[in-house]
Coordinates of C-alpha atoms in Angstrom, one line a residue:
Chain A
K54 CA 0.2 0.0 0.2
A55 CA 1.6 4.1 -1.1
G56 CA 2.5 5.7 1.6
V57 CA 1.6 9.7 1.5
T58 CA 3.3 11.1 -1.7
Q59 CA 4.3 14.0 -2.0
T60 CA 5.9 16.7 -4.3
P61 CA 8.4 18.8 -4.5
R62 CA 10.1 17.1 -2.2
Y63 CA 12.8 20.3 -3.3
L64 CA 11.8 23.8 -4.1
I65 CA 13.9 27.0 -4.4
K66 CA 12.3 29.9 -4.5
T67 CA 12.7 33.1 -4.3
R68 CA 11.3 36.2 -2.4
G69 CA 7.5 37.9 -4.1
Q70 CA 7.0 33.3 -5.6
Q71 CA 4.5 31.7 -5.5
V72 CA 5.1 27.9 -5.1
T73 CA 2.0 24.6 -5.6
L74 CA 2.6 21.9 -3.2
S75 CA 1.3 18.3 -4.1
C76 CA -0.2 16.1 -1.8
S77 CA -1.2 12.6 -2.9
P78 CA -2.9 10.7 0.9
I79 CA -2.7 6.7 1.6
S80 CA -6.0 5.3 -0.7
G81 CA -8.9 5.3 0.8
H82 CA -8.2 8.2 2.9
R83 CA -10.2 11.5 3.0
S84 CA -8.7 13.3 5.0
V85 CA -5.7 16.2 3.8
S86 CA -3.9 18.1 6.7
W87 CA -0.9 20.5 5.5
Y88 CA 1.3 21.7 8.7
Q89 CA 4.6 23.9 8.2
Q90 CA 7.8 23.4 10.3
T91 CA 10.7 25.6 11.5
P92 CA 13.1 25.4 14.1
G93 CA 11.8 28.5 15.2
Q94 CA 8.2 27.8 15.6
G95 CA 8.1 23.8 15.2
L96 CA 5.3 22.2 13.9
Q97 CA 1.8 24.3 12.8
F98 CA -0.9 23.1 11.6
L99 CA -2.4 25.0 8.0
F100 CA -5.0 23.4 7.4
E101 CA -7.1 20.2 6.9
Y102 CA -9.2 19.6 4.4
F103 CA -12.0 16.4 4.0
S104 CA -14.2 15.7 1.3
E105 CA -13.1 19.1 -0.5
T106 CA -13.5 21.0 2.4
Q107 CA -12.0 22.2 4.0
R108 CA -12.8 21.8 7.5
N109 CA -10.1 23.3 9.6
K110 CA -7.5 26.7 9.9
G111 CA -4.5 27.6 11.3
N112 CA -3.1 30.9 12.5
F113 CA -1.5 32.0 9.2
P114 CA -2.1 34.6 6.4
G115 CA -4.1 34.8 3.0
R116 CA -1.1 33.8 1.8
F117 CA -1.5 29.7 2.3
S118 CA -4.5 28.3 0.4
G119 CA -5.1 24.8 -0.3
R120 CA -7.0 22.4 -2.0
Q121 CA -9.2 19.4 -2.1
F122 CA -10.2 17.5 -5.0
S123 CA -12.2 14.4 -5.3
N124 CA -9.5 11.8 -5.3
S125 CA -8.6 13.4 -2.1
R126 CA -5.7 14.7 -3.8
S127 CA -3.8 17.9 -2.0
E128 CA -2.5 21.1 -2.8
M129 CA -1.4 24.3 -1.1
N130 CA -0.6 27.5 -2.3
V131 CA 1.2 29.8 -0.9
S132 CA 1.5 32.7 -2.7
T133 CA 4.3 36.3 -2.7
L134 CA 7.2 34.7 -0.9
E135 CA 8.6 35.9 2.4
L136 CA 11.2 34.5 3.8
G137 CA 10.4 32.9 6.6
D138 CA 8.2 30.8 4.9
S139 CA 11.3 28.9 3.2
A140 CA 10.6 25.6 5.9
L141 CA 9.1 21.9 5.4
Y142 CA 5.8 21.2 4.8
L143 CA 4.1 17.9 5.4
C144 CA 1.0 17.0 5.1
A145 CA 0.0 14.0 6.4
S146 CA -3.7 11.6 5.6
S147 CA -6.3 9.7 7.7
L148 CA -9.4 7.9 7.3
A149 CA -10.8 11.1 9.5
V150 CA -14.7 8.3 10.1
G151 CA -15.2 10.6 12.9
A152 CA -15.1 8.4 17.2
A153 CA -15.0 5.4 15.4
N154 CA -11.4 6.7 13.4
T155 CA -9.5 5.1 15.6
G156 CA -6.6 8.0 14.9
E157 CA -3.8 6.7 12.6
L158 CA -2.5 9.9 10.9
F159 CA 0.4 9.1 8.1
F160 CA 2.6 12.1 6.6
G161 CA 4.7 12.5 3.7
E162 CA 7.9 12.4 2.9
G163 CA 7.6 16.6 3.1
S164 CA 8.5 19.4 0.7
R165 CA 11.7 21.6 1.4
L166 CA 11.0 25.1 0.7
T167 CA 14.0 26.9 -0.3
V168 CA 13.2 31.2 -0.4
L169 CA 15.9 33.3 -1.6
Chain B
A245 CA 0.3 27.4 28.0
Q246 CA 1.0 25.0 26.1
K247 CA -0.7 22.3 25.3
I248 CA 2.2 20.1 24.7
T249 CA 5.3 19.7 26.8
Q250 CA 8.0 18.1 26.1
T251 CA 10.1 18.7 28.9
Q252 CA 14.2 17.0 27.5
P253 CA 15.4 18.8 25.1
G254 CA 18.4 15.7 24.2
M255 CA 18.6 12.2 25.5
F256 CA 21.8 10.1 25.7
V257 CA 21.4 6.5 26.1
Q258 CA 22.8 3.6 25.6
E259 CA 21.7 1.1 23.3
K260 CA 19.3 -2.3 24.2
E261 CA 18.7 0.2 27.0
A262 CA 15.3 1.1 27.8
V263 CA 14.0 5.2 27.2
T264 CA 11.4 6.7 28.5
L265 CA 10.4 9.4 26.6
D266 CA 8.2 12.0 28.2
C267 CA 5.6 14.2 27.1
T268 CA 2.0 16.0 29.4
Y269 CA -0.8 17.5 27.5
D270 CA -3.3 20.4 29.0
T271 CA -6.9 19.7 27.8
S272 CA -10.2 20.6 28.9
D273 CA -11.8 17.8 25.7
P274 CA -12.8 14.8 27.2
S275 CA -12.6 13.2 23.4
Y276 CA -8.9 13.5 23.2
G277 CA -6.2 11.3 20.7
L278 CA -2.3 11.2 22.1
F279 CA -0.1 10.4 18.9
W280 CA 4.2 9.5 19.0
Y281 CA 5.5 10.2 16.5
K282 CA 9.8 10.4 15.1
Q283 CA 11.3 12.5 11.9
P284 CA 14.8 10.7 11.6
S285 CA 17.2 12.8 9.7
S286 CA 15.4 12.4 6.8
G287 CA 12.5 14.4 7.3
E288 CA 9.6 12.2 7.7
M289 CA 7.3 12.0 9.8
I290 CA 6.8 8.3 11.1
F291 CA 3.5 7.4 13.6
L292 CA 4.9 5.1 15.9
I293 CA 1.7 4.4 18.6
Y294 CA -1.3 6.1 19.8
Q295 CA -3.3 6.1 22.3
G296 CA -7.3 7.0 22.5
S297 CA -8.6 9.0 25.4
Y298 CA -11.2 6.6 26.2
D299 CA -8.8 3.2 25.6
Q300 CA -9.1 1.8 29.0
Q301 CA -5.6 -0.1 27.9
N302 CA -2.0 1.8 27.2
A303 CA -1.6 1.7 23.5
T304 CA 1.7 -0.8 22.3
E305 CA 3.3 -1.3 19.1
G306 CA 6.1 -3.8 19.1
R307 CA 9.3 -1.9 21.1
Y308 CA 6.7 1.3 21.3
S309 CA 4.6 1.4 24.7
L310 CA 2.8 4.3 25.8
N311 CA 2.6 4.1 29.7
F312 CA -0.4 6.7 29.6
Q313 CA -1.3 8.6 32.9
K314 CA -5.2 10.4 32.3
A315 CA -5.0 11.8 36.2
R316 CA -1.8 13.4 36.0
K317 CA -2.6 14.1 31.8
S318 CA 1.0 11.8 30.9
A319 CA 2.2 10.3 27.7
N320 CA 4.9 9.2 28.3
L321 CA 6.9 6.9 25.2
V322 CA 9.2 3.8 26.1
I323 CA 11.4 2.0 23.8
S324 CA 12.6 -1.0 25.0
A325 CA 16.0 -2.1 23.9
S326 CA 17.2 0.7 22.1
Q327 CA 18.8 -0.4 18.9
L328 CA 21.7 2.5 17.4
G329 CA 18.4 3.4 14.1
D330 CA 16.2 4.7 17.6
S331 CA 18.6 7.6 17.2
A332 CA 15.5 10.8 15.8
M333 CA 13.7 13.7 16.6
Y334 CA 10.6 12.6 18.8
F335 CA 7.1 13.9 18.3
C336 CA 4.2 13.8 20.9
A337 CA 1.0 14.9 19.4
M338 CA -2.2 16.1 21.1
R339 CA -6.0 15.6 18.6
E340 CA -8.9 17.2 20.6
N341 CA -12.8 16.7 18.8
F342 CA -12.9 13.8 17.0
G343 CA -13.7 14.0 13.5
N344 CA -11.0 17.4 13.5
E345 CA -7.5 16.1 12.3
K346 CA -5.7 19.0 13.7
L347 CA -3.1 18.1 15.6
T348 CA -0.5 19.9 17.8
F349 CA 2.4 19.3 18.2
G350 CA 5.1 19.4 21.3
T351 CA 8.6 20.5 20.5
G352 CA 10.4 17.2 20.2
T353 CA 13.1 15.7 21.7
R354 CA 16.4 14.6 19.5
L355 CA 17.2 11.0 21.3
T356 CA 20.6 9.9 20.3
I357 CA 21.3 6.5 20.4
I358 CA 25.5 5.2 21.9
P359 CA 26.8 2.4 20.4

């Protein structure tokens, strides 16, 4: 069974550019969430998508956006990049069937973004 | 207040010894889940173990066990018979409100296994 797949794994952008990251969840998983990891702030929740709807959102500016497609694949976009956006962006998927959920939530290998 | 607290920034343990990584949490929600993840230098977050707030028994997964003390709000990870490959960052995380997949993470513990 394939795991969570994130592309690209590494990318370098310059300030002011925009970037799109992709996440393919484990087959059958309906929830996809995104996290930003930096040395200073640690792991922070960006947003979660379930059945193509954003169900939860973290405390990030509007430059950070995302979407989910009918096949559960998700993309996140960061516009007008700033130096502080340099981070490891992690995507996680889960079955997300409410109270019956066993709780397991699986991450991809991440996309490492460097903003110059 | 911190929702997840990991008080050990770093630990050094001799190979084959058992190790306990501490995690305390804070929530007023009766329904929550607690997770432990391992993050090697490659960056991938590897799921280790999960404990639901209503689970009566402590979770175990191979060499990993979770020492869940609900009244003390602690969820310590125990790794038995440590191996060199266990060297990594370890994160404790909590999910509140079933149906909400948002995880709140602690700051992590860097575990180094000494041969």
